[in-house]
Coordinates of C-alpha atoms in Angstrom, one line a residue:
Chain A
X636 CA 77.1 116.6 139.8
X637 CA 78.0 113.1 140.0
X638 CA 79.5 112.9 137.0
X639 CA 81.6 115.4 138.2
X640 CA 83.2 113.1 140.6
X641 CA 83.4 110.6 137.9
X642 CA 85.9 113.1 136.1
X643 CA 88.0 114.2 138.8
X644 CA 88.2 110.5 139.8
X645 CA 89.3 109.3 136.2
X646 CA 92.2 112.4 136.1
X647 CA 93.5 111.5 139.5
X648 CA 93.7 107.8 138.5
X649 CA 95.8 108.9 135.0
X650 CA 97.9 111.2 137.5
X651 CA 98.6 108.4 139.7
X652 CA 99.1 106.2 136.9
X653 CA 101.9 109.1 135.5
X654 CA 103.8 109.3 138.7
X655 CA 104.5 105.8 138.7
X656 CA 106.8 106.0 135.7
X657 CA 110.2 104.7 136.8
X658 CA 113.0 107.0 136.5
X659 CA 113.4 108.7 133.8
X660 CA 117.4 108.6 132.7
X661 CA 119.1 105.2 134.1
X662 CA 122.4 106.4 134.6
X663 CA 125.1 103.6 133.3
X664 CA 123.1 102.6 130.0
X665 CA 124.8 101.8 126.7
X666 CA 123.1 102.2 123.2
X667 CA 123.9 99.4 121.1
X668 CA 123.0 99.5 117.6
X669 CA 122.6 96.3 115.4
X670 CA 121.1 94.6 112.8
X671 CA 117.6 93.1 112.8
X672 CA 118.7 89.8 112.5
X673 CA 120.3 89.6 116.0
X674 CA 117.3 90.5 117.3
X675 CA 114.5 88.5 114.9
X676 CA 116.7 85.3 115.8
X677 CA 116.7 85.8 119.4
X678 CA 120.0 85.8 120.1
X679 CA 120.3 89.7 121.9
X680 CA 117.3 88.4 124.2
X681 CA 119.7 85.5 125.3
X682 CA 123.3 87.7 125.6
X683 CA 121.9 91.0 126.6
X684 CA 120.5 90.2 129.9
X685 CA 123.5 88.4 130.4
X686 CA 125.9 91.1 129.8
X687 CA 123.8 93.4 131.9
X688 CA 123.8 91.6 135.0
X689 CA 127.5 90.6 134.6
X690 CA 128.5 94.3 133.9
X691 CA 125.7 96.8 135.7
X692 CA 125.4 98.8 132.4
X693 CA 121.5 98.7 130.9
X694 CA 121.4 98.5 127.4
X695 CA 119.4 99.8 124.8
X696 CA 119.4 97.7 122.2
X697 CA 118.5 99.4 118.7
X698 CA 117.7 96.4 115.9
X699 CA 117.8 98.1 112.5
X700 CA 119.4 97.4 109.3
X701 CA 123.5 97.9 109.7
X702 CA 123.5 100.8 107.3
X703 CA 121.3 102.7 109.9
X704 CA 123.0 101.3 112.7
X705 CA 127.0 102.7 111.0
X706 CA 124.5 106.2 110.9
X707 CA 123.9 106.4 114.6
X708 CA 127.8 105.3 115.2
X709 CA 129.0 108.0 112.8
X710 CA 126.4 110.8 114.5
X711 CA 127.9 109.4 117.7
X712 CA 124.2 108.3 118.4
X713 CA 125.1 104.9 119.7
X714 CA 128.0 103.4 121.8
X715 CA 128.9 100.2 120.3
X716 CA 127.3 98.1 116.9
X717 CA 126.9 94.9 115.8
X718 CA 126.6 94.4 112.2
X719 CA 127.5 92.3 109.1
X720 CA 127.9 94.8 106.3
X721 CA 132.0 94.1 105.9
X722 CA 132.6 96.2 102.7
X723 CA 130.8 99.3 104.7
X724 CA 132.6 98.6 108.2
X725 CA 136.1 98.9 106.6
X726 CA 134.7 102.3 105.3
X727 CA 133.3 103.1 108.0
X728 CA 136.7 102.3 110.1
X729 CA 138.8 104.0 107.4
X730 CA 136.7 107.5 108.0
X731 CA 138.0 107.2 111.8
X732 CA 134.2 106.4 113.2
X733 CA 134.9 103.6 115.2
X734 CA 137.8 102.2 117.6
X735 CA 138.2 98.9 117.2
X736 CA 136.7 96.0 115.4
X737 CA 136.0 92.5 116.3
X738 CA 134.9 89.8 114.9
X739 CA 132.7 88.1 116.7
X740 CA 130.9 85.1 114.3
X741 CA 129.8 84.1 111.7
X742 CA 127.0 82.1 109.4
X743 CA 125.5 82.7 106.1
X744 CA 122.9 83.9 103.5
X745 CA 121.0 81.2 101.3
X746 CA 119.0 82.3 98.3
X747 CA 115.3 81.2 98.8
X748 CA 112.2 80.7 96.9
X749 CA 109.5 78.4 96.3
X750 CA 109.0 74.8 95.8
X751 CA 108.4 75.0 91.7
X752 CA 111.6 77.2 91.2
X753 CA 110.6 78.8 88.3
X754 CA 113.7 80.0 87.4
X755 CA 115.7 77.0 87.8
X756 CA 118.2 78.1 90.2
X757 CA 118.3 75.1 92.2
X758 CA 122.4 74.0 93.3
X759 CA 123.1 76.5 90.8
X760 CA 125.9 79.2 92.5
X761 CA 125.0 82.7 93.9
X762 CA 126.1 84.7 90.8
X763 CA 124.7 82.2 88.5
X764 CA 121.4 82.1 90.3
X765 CA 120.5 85.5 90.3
X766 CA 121.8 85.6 86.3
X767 CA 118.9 83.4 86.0
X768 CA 116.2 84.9 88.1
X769 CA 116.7 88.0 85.9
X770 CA 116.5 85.8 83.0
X771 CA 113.0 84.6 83.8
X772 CA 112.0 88.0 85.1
X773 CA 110.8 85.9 88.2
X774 CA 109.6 88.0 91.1
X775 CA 112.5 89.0 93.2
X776 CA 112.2 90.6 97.1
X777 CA 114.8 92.5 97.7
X778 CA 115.7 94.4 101.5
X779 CA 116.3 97.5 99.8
X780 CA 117.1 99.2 103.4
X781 CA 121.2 99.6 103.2
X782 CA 121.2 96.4 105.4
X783 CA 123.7 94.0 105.5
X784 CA 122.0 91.4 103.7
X785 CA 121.0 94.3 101.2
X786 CA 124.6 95.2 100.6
X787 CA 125.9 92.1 100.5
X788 CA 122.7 91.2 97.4
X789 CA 124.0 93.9 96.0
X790 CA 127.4 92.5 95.7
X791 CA 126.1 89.5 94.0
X792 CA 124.3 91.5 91.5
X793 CA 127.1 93.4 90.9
X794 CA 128.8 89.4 90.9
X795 CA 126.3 88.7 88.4
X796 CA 126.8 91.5 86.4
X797 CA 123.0 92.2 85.9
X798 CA 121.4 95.8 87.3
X799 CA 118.1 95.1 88.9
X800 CA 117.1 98.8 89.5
X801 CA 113.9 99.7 87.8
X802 CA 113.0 95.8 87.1
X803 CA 109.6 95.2 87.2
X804 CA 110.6 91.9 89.0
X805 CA 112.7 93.8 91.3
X806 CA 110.6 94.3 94.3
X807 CA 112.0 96.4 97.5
X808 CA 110.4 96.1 100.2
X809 CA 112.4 98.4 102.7
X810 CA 111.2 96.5 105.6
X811 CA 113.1 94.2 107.9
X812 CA 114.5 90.3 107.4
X813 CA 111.6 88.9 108.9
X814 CA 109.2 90.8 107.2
X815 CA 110.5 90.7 104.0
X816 CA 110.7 87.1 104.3
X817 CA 107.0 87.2 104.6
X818 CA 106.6 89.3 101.9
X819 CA 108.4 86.6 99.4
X820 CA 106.2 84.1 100.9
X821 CA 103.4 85.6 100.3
X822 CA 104.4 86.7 96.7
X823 CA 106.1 83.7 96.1
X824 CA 109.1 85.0 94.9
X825 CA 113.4 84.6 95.6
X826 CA 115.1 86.3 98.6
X827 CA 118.2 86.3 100.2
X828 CA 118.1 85.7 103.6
X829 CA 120.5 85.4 106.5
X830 CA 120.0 81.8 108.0
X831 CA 119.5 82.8 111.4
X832 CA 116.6 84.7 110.7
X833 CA 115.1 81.8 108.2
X834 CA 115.2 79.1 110.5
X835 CA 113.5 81.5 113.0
X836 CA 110.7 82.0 110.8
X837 CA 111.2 79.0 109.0
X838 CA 107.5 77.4 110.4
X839 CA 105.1 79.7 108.6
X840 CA 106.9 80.5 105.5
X841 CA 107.2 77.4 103.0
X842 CA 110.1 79.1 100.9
X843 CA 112.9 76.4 100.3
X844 CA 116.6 76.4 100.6
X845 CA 117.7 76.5 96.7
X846 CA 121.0 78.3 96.4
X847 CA 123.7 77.7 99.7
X848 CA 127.4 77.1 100.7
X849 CA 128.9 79.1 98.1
X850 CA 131.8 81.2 99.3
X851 CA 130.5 84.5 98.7
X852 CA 127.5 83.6 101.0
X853 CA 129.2 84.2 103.9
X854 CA 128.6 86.4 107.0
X855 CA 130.3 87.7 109.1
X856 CA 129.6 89.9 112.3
X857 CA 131.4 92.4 113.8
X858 CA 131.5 94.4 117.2
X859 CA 132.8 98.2 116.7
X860 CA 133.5 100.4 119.4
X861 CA 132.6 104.0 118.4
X862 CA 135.4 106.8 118.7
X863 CA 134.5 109.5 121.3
X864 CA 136.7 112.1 119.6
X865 CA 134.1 113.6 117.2
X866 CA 131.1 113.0 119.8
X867 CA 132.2 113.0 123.8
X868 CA 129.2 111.8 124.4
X869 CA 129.6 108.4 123.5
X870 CA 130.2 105.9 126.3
X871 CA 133.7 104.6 125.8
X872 CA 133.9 102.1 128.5
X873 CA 130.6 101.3 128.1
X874 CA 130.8 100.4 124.6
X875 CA 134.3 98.7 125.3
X876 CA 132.4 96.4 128.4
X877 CA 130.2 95.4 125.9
X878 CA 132.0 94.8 122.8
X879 CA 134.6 92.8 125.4
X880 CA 131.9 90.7 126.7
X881 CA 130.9 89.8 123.2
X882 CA 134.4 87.8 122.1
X883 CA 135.0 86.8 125.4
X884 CA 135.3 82.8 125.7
X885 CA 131.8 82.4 127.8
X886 CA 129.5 84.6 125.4
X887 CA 131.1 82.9 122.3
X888 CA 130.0 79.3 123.3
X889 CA 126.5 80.8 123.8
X890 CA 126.7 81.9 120.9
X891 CA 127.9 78.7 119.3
X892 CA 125.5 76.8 121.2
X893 CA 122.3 79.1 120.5
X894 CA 119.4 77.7 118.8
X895 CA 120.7 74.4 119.0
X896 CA 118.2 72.7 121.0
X897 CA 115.3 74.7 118.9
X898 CA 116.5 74.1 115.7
X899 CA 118.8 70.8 115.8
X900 CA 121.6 73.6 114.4
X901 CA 123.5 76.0 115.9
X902 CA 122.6 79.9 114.3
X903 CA 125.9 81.4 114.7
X904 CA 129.2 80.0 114.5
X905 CA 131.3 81.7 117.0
X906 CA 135.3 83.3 115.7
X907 CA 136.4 85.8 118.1
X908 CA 140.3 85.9 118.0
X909 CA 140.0 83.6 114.3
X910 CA 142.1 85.3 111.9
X911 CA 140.0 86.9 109.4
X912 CA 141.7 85.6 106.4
X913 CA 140.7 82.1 107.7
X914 CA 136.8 82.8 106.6
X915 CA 138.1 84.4 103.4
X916 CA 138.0 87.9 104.2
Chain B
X979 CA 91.8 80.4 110.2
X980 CA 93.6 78.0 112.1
X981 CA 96.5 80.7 112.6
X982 CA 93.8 83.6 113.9
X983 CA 92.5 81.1 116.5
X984 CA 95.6 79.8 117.9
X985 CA 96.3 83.4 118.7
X986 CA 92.9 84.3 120.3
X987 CA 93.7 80.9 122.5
X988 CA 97.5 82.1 123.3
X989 CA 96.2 85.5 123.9
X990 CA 93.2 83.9 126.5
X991 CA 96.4 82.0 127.7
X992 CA 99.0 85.2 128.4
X993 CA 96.0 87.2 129.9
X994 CA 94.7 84.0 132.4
X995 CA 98.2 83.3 133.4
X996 CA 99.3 86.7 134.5
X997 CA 102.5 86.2 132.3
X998 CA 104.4 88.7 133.5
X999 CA 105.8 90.5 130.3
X1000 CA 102.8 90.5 128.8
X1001 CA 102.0 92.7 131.8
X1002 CA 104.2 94.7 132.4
X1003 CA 104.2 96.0 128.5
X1004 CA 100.3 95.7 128.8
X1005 CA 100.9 98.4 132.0
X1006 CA 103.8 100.2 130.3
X1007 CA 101.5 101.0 126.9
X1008 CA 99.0 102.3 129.9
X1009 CA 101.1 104.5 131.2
X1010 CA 102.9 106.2 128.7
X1011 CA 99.5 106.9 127.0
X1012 CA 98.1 108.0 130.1
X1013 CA 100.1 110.1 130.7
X1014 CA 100.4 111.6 127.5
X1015 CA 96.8 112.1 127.0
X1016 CA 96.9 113.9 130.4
X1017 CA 99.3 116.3 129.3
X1018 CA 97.5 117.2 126.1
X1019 CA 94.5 118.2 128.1
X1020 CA 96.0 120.4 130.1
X1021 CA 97.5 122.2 127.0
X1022 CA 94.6 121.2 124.6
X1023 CA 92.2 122.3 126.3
X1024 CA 93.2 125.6 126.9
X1025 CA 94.5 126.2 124.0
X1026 CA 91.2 125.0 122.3
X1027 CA 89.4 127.3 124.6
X1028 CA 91.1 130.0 123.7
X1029 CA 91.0 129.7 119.7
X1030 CA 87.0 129.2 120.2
X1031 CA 86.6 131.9 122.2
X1032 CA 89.0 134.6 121.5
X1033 CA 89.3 137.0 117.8
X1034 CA 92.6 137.7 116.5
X1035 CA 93.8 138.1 113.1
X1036 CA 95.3 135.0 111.6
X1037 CA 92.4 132.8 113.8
X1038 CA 91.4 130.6 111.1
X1039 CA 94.4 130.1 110.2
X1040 CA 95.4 128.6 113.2
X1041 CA 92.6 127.1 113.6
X1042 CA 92.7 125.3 110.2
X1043 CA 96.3 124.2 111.6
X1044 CA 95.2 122.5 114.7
X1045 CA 92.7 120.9 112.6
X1046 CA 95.8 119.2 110.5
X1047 CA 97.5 118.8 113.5
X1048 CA 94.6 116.1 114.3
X1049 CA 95.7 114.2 111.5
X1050 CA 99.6 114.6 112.5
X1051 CA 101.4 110.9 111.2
X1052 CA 102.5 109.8 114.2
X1053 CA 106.0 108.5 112.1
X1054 CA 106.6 112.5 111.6
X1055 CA 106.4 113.0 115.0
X1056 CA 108.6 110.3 115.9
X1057 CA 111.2 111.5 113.7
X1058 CA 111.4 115.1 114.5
X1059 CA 111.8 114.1 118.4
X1060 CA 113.9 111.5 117.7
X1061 CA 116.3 114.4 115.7
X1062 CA 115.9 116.6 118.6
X1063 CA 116.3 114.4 121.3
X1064 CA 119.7 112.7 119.8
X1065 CA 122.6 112.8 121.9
X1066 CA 123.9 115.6 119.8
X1067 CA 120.5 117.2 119.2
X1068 CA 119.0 120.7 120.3
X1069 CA 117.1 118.7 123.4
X1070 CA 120.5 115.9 123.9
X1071 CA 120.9 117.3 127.1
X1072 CA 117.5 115.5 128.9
X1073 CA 118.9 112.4 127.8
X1074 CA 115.3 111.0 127.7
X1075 CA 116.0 109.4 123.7
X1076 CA 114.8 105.8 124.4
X1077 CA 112.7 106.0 127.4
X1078 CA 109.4 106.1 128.4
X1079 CA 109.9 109.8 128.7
X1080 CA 110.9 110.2 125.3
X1081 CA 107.8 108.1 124.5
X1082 CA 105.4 110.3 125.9
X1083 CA 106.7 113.5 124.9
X1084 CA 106.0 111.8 121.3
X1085 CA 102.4 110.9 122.1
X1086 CA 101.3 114.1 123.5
X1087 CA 102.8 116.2 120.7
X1088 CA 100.3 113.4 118.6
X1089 CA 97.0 114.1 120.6
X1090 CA 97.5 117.6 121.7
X1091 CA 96.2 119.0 118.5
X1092 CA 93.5 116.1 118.5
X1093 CA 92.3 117.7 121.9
X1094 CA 92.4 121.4 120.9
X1095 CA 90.7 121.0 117.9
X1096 CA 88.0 118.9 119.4
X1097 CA 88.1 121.3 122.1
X1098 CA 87.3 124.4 119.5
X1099 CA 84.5 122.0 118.1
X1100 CA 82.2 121.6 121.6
X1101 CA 83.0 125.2 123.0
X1102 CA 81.9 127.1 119.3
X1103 CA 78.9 124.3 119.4
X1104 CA 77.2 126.0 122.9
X1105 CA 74.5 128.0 122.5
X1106 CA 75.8 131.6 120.7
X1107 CA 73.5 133.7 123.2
X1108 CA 75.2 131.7 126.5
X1109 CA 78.5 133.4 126.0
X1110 CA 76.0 136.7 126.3
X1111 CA 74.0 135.9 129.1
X1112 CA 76.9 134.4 131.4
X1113 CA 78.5 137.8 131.0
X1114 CA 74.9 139.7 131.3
X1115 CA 74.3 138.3 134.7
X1116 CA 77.8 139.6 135.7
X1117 CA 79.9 137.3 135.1
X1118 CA 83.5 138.3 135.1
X1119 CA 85.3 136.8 132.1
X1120 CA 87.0 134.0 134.0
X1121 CA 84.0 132.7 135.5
X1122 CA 82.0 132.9 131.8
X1123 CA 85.1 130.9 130.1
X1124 CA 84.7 128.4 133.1
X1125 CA 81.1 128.0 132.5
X1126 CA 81.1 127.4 129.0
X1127 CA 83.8 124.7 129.7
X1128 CA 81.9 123.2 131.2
X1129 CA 79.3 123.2 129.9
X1130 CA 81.1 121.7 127.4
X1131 CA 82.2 119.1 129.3
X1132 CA 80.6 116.0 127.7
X1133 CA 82.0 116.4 124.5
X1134 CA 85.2 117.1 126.2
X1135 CA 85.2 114.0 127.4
X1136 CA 85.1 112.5 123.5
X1137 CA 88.4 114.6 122.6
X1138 CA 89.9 112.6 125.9
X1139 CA 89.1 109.5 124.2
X1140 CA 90.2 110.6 120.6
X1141 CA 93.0 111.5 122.1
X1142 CA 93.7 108.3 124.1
X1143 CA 92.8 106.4 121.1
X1144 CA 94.7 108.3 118.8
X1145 CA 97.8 107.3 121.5
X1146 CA 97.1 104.1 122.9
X1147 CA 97.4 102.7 119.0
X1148 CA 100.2 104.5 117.4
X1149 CA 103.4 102.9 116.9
X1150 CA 105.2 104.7 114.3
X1151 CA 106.2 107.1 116.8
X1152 CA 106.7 104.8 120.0
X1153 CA 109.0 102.4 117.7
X1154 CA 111.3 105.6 116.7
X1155 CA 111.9 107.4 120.0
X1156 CA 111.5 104.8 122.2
X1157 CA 113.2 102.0 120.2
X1158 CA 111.1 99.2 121.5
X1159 CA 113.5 98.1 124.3
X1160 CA 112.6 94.9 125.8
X1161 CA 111.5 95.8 129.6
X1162 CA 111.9 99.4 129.0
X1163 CA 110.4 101.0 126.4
X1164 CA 108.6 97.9 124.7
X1165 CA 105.1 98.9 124.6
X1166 CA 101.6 96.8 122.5
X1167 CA 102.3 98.1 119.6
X1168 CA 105.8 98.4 119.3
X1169 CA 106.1 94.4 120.7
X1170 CA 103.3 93.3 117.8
X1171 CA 105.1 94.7 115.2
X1172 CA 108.8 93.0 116.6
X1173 CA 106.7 89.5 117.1
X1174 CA 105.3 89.4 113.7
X1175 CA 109.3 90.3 112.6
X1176 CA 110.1 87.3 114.3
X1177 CA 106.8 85.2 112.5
X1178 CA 105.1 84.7 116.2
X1179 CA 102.1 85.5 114.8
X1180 CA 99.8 84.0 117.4
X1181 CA 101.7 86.0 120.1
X1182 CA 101.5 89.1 117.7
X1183 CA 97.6 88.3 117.7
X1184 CA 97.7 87.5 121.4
X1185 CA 99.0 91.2 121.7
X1186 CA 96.4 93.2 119.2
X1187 CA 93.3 91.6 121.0
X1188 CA 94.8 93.0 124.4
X1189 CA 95.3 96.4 122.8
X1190 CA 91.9 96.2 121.5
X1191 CA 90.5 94.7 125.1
X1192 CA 92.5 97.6 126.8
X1193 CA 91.0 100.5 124.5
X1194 CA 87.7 99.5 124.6
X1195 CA 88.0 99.2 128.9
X1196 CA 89.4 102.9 128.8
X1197 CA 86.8 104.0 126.4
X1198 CA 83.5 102.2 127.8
X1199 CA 84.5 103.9 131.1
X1200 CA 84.5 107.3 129.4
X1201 CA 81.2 106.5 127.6
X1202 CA 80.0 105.5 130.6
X1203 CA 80.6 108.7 132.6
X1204 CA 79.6 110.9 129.1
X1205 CA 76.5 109.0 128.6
X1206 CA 75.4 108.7 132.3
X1207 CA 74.6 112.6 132.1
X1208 CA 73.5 113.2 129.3
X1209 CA 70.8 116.5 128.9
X1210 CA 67.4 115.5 130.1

């Protein structure tokens, strides 16, 4: 029977182990859904503990793509986004989903690839680029998730004018920045990456910088408050704490100052209050 | 090669140094499977009692059921409780969507089935005349299901570990409903997959050898006690 005693002992220990689980339902928390590059670059592990000590609220970050992250607003499933998917936000602000919506920074995309280029695309411009990826039929790894950097590649297509769909050189992953970074590594084929999440990962990739600086690389993040009326769930001052703390004066030089010492550059470049037209948009 | 040792040094590094996040997920991934596994053995086991023991029509078909249920993809589960416990969901109300709660809900809904159909397994695998005799020496039918449990017992103890197992290492689910919220709901797997996002892969290995180190404590334990009595 002494195995017996084993038992009972191992149970009690995973029933002790249960009732330690903190509380279950934190009361003040906020949901904030965003993109995956604020969190691959680090930034949200630098600004979110800082909001929630300034402001009480606990946050629950959610890094997806920004077309998932609109989702959750629109089903009222999240209190406040981040995202850089422009075109989509104005929709999404038209349709009466969010409240308000602030810029908060900005950087941009750069098309990489490897060091032989095969398709010659080197200091060439964004639309022209892509023109001649499809040209060579060189291997292409594409987001394919609704993200912002997937709508905004599929802008420059459209730029382009060429239709990728159904290429065999077309390749979507439907995984995340940093992965699907990897993935062009690995394959050694073009991407289109946001520069934040590129210099994180820079170290282990050995893609190049071959297309950047053209205008229509640009982007841009913005902070939407979701409207309550559809869903009264959704924490309005919560949101509006957060999104506040995000373009106010202190946050923004963290922002302009993150990843400086790391990377000799700054990641972001902050605009809260800029006038919009003033980055082109 | 140089990338898998740097991580099996980091990872000797993060366990030596007690670093404190690497703790605390290492003892949040505990718990949450822990207790999940613990509530699928108090319904599995019944439940796979009952289905071994009992005749009813439509048995198999349940039984065949459970038996898929072992195979459950934990990214199913995830998203059906992530759809129920939205905000604006059936279950909303508990307000439990990314939390540890949330989490384990997930996991047992995973090894439940794992533990009732293992369960069905050892109880239909005693001895055919036992059932026969228990109740011959006059038995009531409580005391003959309680015997044959446990009599069962040691390959009970291999659908607790299947069922741990099945838990500990899942991360489809645990990414979904728990959203892999640093200090809350970030557990080993969830924080592997977010470090190789980030290309850390020598944390990201740091973290799969302590997953690995961690299931084969919880398991050599349970060996331990299964093997220590085995039939003489």
């Amino acid at each position: 029977m002494r195995s017996r005693k084993y038992i009972i002992g191992f149970i009690a220990a995973l029933v002790m182990l249960a009732f330690t689980i903190p509380a279950l339902a934190a009361p003040k928390t906020i949901i904030l859904a965003t993109t995956t590059s604020t969190q691959d670059s680090g930034l949200l592990d630098v600004l979110v503990p800082l909001f929630e000590k300034e402001s009480g609220y606990q946050v629950k970050t959610i890094s997806v793509g920004s077309g998932q992250a609109m989702k959750m607003g629109e089903k009222g499933e999240a209190d406040v986004l981040l995202v850089h998917s422009p075109d989509a936000e104005k929709k999404f602000m038209a349709d009466g989903f969010g409240v308000t919506r602030r810029l908060v920074m900005h950087n941009d995309f750069i098309i990489l690839g490897p060091a032989t280029d095969p398709a010659k695309i080197k200091g060439t411009t964004a639309a022209d680029s892509l023109k001649r990826i499809a040209q060579a039929g060189a291997l292409f790894a594409s987001r394919g998730d609704n993200s912002g950097t997937h709508s905004k590649e599929k802008g420059l297509w459209k730029a382009a004018a060429v239709n990728p769909d159904g290429q065999k050189w077309y390749q979507q992953t439907g995984l995340g920045m940093g992965q699907t970074l990897n993935v062009a590594a690995e394959k050694k084929g073009y991407v289109l990456a946001d520069r934040a999440t590129y210099l994180a990962l820079k170290k282990n990739l050995g893609l190049e910088i071959l297309v950047e600086g053209d205008g229509k690389l640009l982007n841009v993040y913005h902070v939407i408050e979701i409207n309550s009326v559809k869903w009264p769930k959704v924490n309005i001052p919560g949101g509006k704490a957060f999104a506040d703390f995000m373009v106010s004066k202190k946050t923004q030089e963290i922002i302009g100052r993150f990843g400086v010492d790391k990377f000799g550059a700054p990641l972001f470049f902050p605009d809260a209050g800029k006038n919009p037209a003033s980055l082109g948009l | 090669m140089d990338l898998i040792l740097d991580g099996i040094l980091q990872a000797l590094r993060l366990i030596m140094s007690f670093d404190s996040e690497v703790m605390a997920v290492t003892l949040l991934s505990l718990k949450i499977s822990c207790s999940a596994t613990l509530i699928s053995l108090f319904i599995g086991i019944p439940a796979g009692t009952l289905l071994a023991l009992a005749h009813f029509p439509g048995r198999r078909l349940v039984v065949s059921l459970v038996n898929t249920g072992m195979g459950l993809p934990p990214v199913v589960v995830g998203l059906f409780v992530t759809i129920f416990l939205w905000r604006n969901g059936p279950l909303g109300f508990l307000e439990i969507l990314y939390t540890p709660a949330a989490m384990i809900l997930a996991q047992a809904v995973i090894a439940t089935p794992i533990v009732a159909g293992i369960t069905i397994a050892s109880i239909q695998n005693l001895p055919a005349n036992l059932k026969l005799q228990v109740l011959a020496l006059g038995a009531t039918r409580v005391q003959m299901v309680w015997i044959l449990v446990r009599e069962a017992r040691l390959p009970l103890l291999a659908a607790v570990m299947a069922g741990f197992g099945g838990v500990i290492s899942e991360v489809g689910a645990s990414i979904m409903v728990g959203g892999n919220i640093k200090g809350q709901t970030r557990v080993l797997t969830t924080a592997t997959v977010m470090e190789t996002g980030k290309g850390n892969f020598d944390v990201a290995i740091a973290l799969s050898l302590i997953l690995l180190l961690l299931a084969f404590g919880v398991n050599y334990i349970l060996t331990v006690i299964q093997q220590r009595e085995r039939p003489r």
